[in-house]
Amino acid sequence: QVQLVESGGGLVQAGGSLRLSCAASGSIFSIDTMGWYRQAPGKQRDMVATIGGGSKTNYADSVKGRFTISRDNAKNTMYLQMNGLKPEDTAVYYCNFRGLRVANGLEFLEYDSWGQGTQVTVSS
C-alpha cells in the first residue's frame, strides 16, 4: 500500500499564494509520475500539473506561469506552489503518485494512489 497525505490548502484572497504538499508513505520502490488535479463543484476532475521521473513537467494552460510543481524524491514529497491565485482556481486539489511498490517482499507491482484532497478557496 502507498498512502498519500496532502496539506496546504486554505482560504486566500485573489492574487495570494499557497503551497500544497503531498507526502507518500508505504512500500514504495519508485515514484515515477506525480501530479496535481483539481475538481470544482459540478466540474470534472482536471489535471493541473504533472512531473515525471526526469523532472519533465506539464501544466494546464490555465495555470501556466502561475503554478510550479516540484518534488523531493528523498522525502517522497511533491509540492505545488500557487501564485497569483484567481477565484477560478477554487477547487479541491488532489495529489496523485504512480510507480512501483514492493508486494510482500516478493515482487514489484504498479500503484496509483490519491491523496484525500485539500480545499483551496480564492476570494474576490
Coordinates of N, CA, C and O in Angstrom, one line a residue, residues 17-80:
S17 N -1.0 33.6 -2.5 CA -0.2 32.4 -2.8 C -0.5 31.3 -1.8 O -0.8 31.6 -0.6
L18 N -0.4 30.1 -2.2 CA -0.4 28.9 -1.4 C 0.6 27.9 -1.8 O 0.9 27.8 -3.0
R19 N 1.0 27.0 -0.9 CA 1.9 26.0 -1.3 C 1.3 24.7 -0.8 O 1.2 24.5 0.4
L20 N 1.0 23.8 -1.7 CA 0.5 22.5 -1.3 C 1.6 21.5 -1.3 O 2.5 21.5 -2.0
S21 N 1.4 20.5 -0.3 CA 2.4 19.4 -0.2 C 1.7 18.1 -0.2 O 0.5 18.0 0.2
C22 N 2.3 17.1 -0.7 CA 1.8 15.8 -0.7 C 2.9 14.8 -0.4 O 3.9 14.7 -1.2
A23 N 2.8 14.1 0.7 CA 3.8 13.2 1.1 C 3.3 11.7 1.1 O 2.2 11.4 1.5
A24 N 4.2 10.9 0.5 CA 3.8 9.5 0.3 C 4.5 8.6 1.4 O 5.7 8.9 1.8
S25 N 3.9 7.5 1.7 CA 4.5 6.5 2.6 C 4.0 5.1 2.2 O 3.0 5.0 1.5
G26 N 4.7 4.1 2.7 CA 4.3 2.8 2.3 C 5.5 2.0 1.7 O 6.6 2.4 1.7
S27 N 5.1 0.9 1.1 CA 6.1 0.1 0.4 C 6.5 0.5 -1.0 O 6.2 -0.1 -2.0
I28 N 7.1 1.7 -1.0 CA 7.4 2.3 -2.3 C 8.7 1.9 -2.8 O 9.7 1.9 -2.1
F29 N 8.8 1.4 -4.0 CA 10.0 1.2 -4.7 C 10.4 2.4 -5.6 O 11.6 2.8 -5.6
S30 N 9.4 2.9 -6.3 CA 9.7 4.1 -7.1 C 8.4 4.9 -7.2 O 7.3 4.4 -7.1
I31 N 8.6 6.2 -7.4 CA 7.6 7.2 -7.7 C 7.9 7.7 -9.1 O 8.9 8.5 -9.2
D32 N 7.2 7.2 -10.1 CA 7.6 7.6 -11.4 C 6.9 8.8 -12.0 O 7.5 9.5 -12.8
T33 N 5.7 9.0 -11.5 CA 4.9 10.1 -12.0 C 4.2 10.7 -10.8 O 3.5 10.0 -10.1
M34 N 4.2 12.0 -10.7 CA 3.4 12.7 -9.7 C 2.6 13.8 -10.4 O 2.9 14.3 -11.4
G35 N 1.4 14.1 -9.8 CA 0.6 15.1 -10.4 C -0.4 15.7 -9.4 O -0.7 15.1 -8.4
W36 N -0.8 16.9 -9.8 CA -1.9 17.5 -9.0 C -3.1 17.7 -9.9 O -3.0 18.0 -11.1
Y37 N -4.3 17.4 -9.4 CA -5.5 17.5 -10.1 C -6.5 18.3 -9.2 O -6.3 18.4 -8.0
R38 N -7.5 18.9 -9.8 CA -8.4 19.7 -9.1 C -9.8 19.5 -9.6 O -10.0 19.2 -10.8
Q39 N -10.8 19.6 -8.7 CA -12.2 19.4 -9.1 C -13.0 20.5 -8.3 O -13.0 20.5 -7.1
A40 N -13.7 21.3 -9.1 CA -14.6 22.2 -8.5 C -16.0 21.6 -8.5 O -16.3 20.7 -9.3
P41 N -16.9 22.1 -7.7 CA -18.3 21.6 -7.6 C -19.0 21.6 -9.0 O -18.9 22.6 -9.7
G42 N -19.5 20.5 -9.4 CA -20.2 20.4 -10.7 C -19.3 20.3 -11.9 O -19.7 20.3 -13.0
K43 N -18.0 20.2 -11.6 CA -17.0 20.1 -12.7 C -16.3 18.8 -12.7 O -16.3 18.1 -11.7
Q44 N -15.7 18.4 -13.8 CA -14.9 17.2 -13.8 C -13.5 17.5 -13.2 O -13.1 18.6 -13.0
R45 N -12.9 16.4 -12.8 CA -11.5 16.5 -12.2 C -10.5 16.7 -13.4 O -10.4 15.9 -14.3
D46 N -9.8 17.8 -13.3 CA -8.8 18.1 -14.3 C -7.4 18.1 -13.8 O -7.1 18.4 -12.7
M47 N -6.5 17.8 -14.8 CA -5.1 17.8 -14.5 C -4.7 19.3 -14.3 O -5.0 20.1 -15.1
V48 N -3.9 19.5 -13.3 CA -3.3 20.9 -13.1 C -1.8 20.9 -13.5 O -1.4 21.7 -14.2
A49 N -1.1 19.9 -13.0 CA 0.3 19.8 -13.3 C 0.8 18.4 -13.0 O 0.3 17.8 -12.1
T50 N 1.8 18.0 -13.8 CA 2.4 16.7 -13.6 C 3.9 16.8 -13.7 O 4.4 17.7 -14.3
I51 N 4.6 15.9 -13.1 CA 6.1 15.8 -13.1 C 6.5 14.4 -13.2 O 6.0 13.5 -12.5
G52 N 7.4 14.1 -14.2 CA 7.8 12.8 -14.4 C 9.2 12.5 -13.8 O 9.7 13.3 -13.1
G53 N 9.7 11.3 -14.1 CA 10.9 10.8 -13.5 C 12.1 11.7 -13.8 O 13.0 11.8 -13.0
G54 N 12.1 12.2 -15.0 CA 13.2 13.1 -15.5 C 12.9 14.5 -15.2 O 13.5 15.4 -15.8
S55 N 12.0 14.8 -14.3 CA 11.5 16.2 -13.9 C 10.9 16.9 -15.1 O 10.8 18.1 -15.1
K56 N 10.4 16.2 -16.0 CA 9.6 16.8 -17.1 C 8.2 17.2 -16.5 O 7.6 16.4 -15.9
T57 N 7.9 18.4 -16.7 CA 6.6 19.0 -16.2 C 5.6 19.3 -17.3 O 6.0 19.7 -18.4
N58 N 4.4 19.2 -16.9 CA 3.3 19.6 -17.8 C 2.3 20.4 -17.0 O 2.0 20.0 -15.8
Y59 N 1.7 21.4 -17.5 CA 0.8 22.3 -16.8 C -0.4 22.5 -17.7 O -0.4 22.6 -18.9
A60 N -1.6 22.6 -17.0 CA -2.8 23.0 -17.7 C -2.5 24.5 -18.1 O -1.9 25.3 -17.5
D61 N -3.1 24.8 -19.3 CA -2.9 26.1 -19.8 C -3.4 27.2 -18.8 O -2.8 28.3 -18.8
S62 N -4.4 26.9 -18.0 CA -5.0 27.9 -17.1 C -4.0 28.3 -16.0 O -4.3 29.3 -15.3
V63 N -3.0 27.5 -15.7 CA -2.1 27.7 -14.6 C -0.7 28.0 -15.0 O 0.1 28.3 -14.1
K64 N -0.4 27.9 -16.3 CA 1.0 28.2 -16.7 C 1.4 29.6 -16.3 O 0.7 30.5 -16.5
G65 N 2.6 29.6 -15.8 CA 3.2 30.9 -15.4 C 2.8 31.3 -14.0 O 3.4 32.3 -13.5
R66 N 1.9 30.6 -13.4 CA 1.4 30.9 -12.0 C 1.7 29.8 -11.1 O 2.1 30.1 -9.9
F67 N 1.6 28.6 -11.5 CA 1.9 27.4 -10.6 C 3.2 26.8 -11.0 O 3.6 26.7 -12.2
T68 N 3.8 26.2 -10.0 CA 5.0 25.4 -10.2 C 5.0 24.1 -9.4 O 4.8 24.1 -8.2
I69 N 5.1 23.0 -10.1 CA 5.2 21.7 -9.5 C 6.6 21.3 -9.3 O 7.5 21.6 -10.1
S70 N 6.9 20.7 -8.1 CA 8.2 20.2 -7.8 C 8.2 19.0 -7.0 O 7.1 18.7 -6.4
R71 N 9.3 18.3 -6.8 CA 9.3 17.2 -5.9 C 10.6 17.0 -5.3 O 11.7 17.4 -5.8
D72 N 10.6 16.3 -4.1 CA 11.8 16.0 -3.4 C 11.8 14.5 -3.3 O 11.1 13.9 -2.4
N73 N 12.5 13.8 -4.1 CA 12.5 12.3 -4.2 C 13.0 11.7 -2.9 O 12.5 10.7 -2.4
A74 N 13.9 12.3 -2.2 CA 14.4 11.8 -1.0 C 13.4 11.8 0.1 O 13.4 11.0 1.0
K75 N 12.4 12.7 0.0 CA 11.4 12.8 1.0 C 10.1 12.2 0.5 O 9.1 12.3 1.3
N76 N 10.0 11.7 -0.7 CA 8.8 11.2 -1.3 C 7.7 12.2 -1.2 O 6.5 11.9 -0.8
T77 N 8.0 13.5 -1.5 CA 7.1 14.6 -1.3 C 7.0 15.4 -2.6 O 8.0 15.6 -3.3
M78 N 5.8 15.8 -2.9 CA 5.6 16.7 -4.1 C 5.0 18.0 -3.6 O 4.2 18.0 -2.6
Y79 N 5.2 19.1 -4.3 CA 4.7 20.4 -3.9 C 4.0 21.0 -5.1 O 4.4 20.8 -6.3
L80 N 3.2 21.9 -4.8 CA 2.6 22.8 -5.8 C 2.6 24.2 -5.3 O 1.8 24.5 -4.4

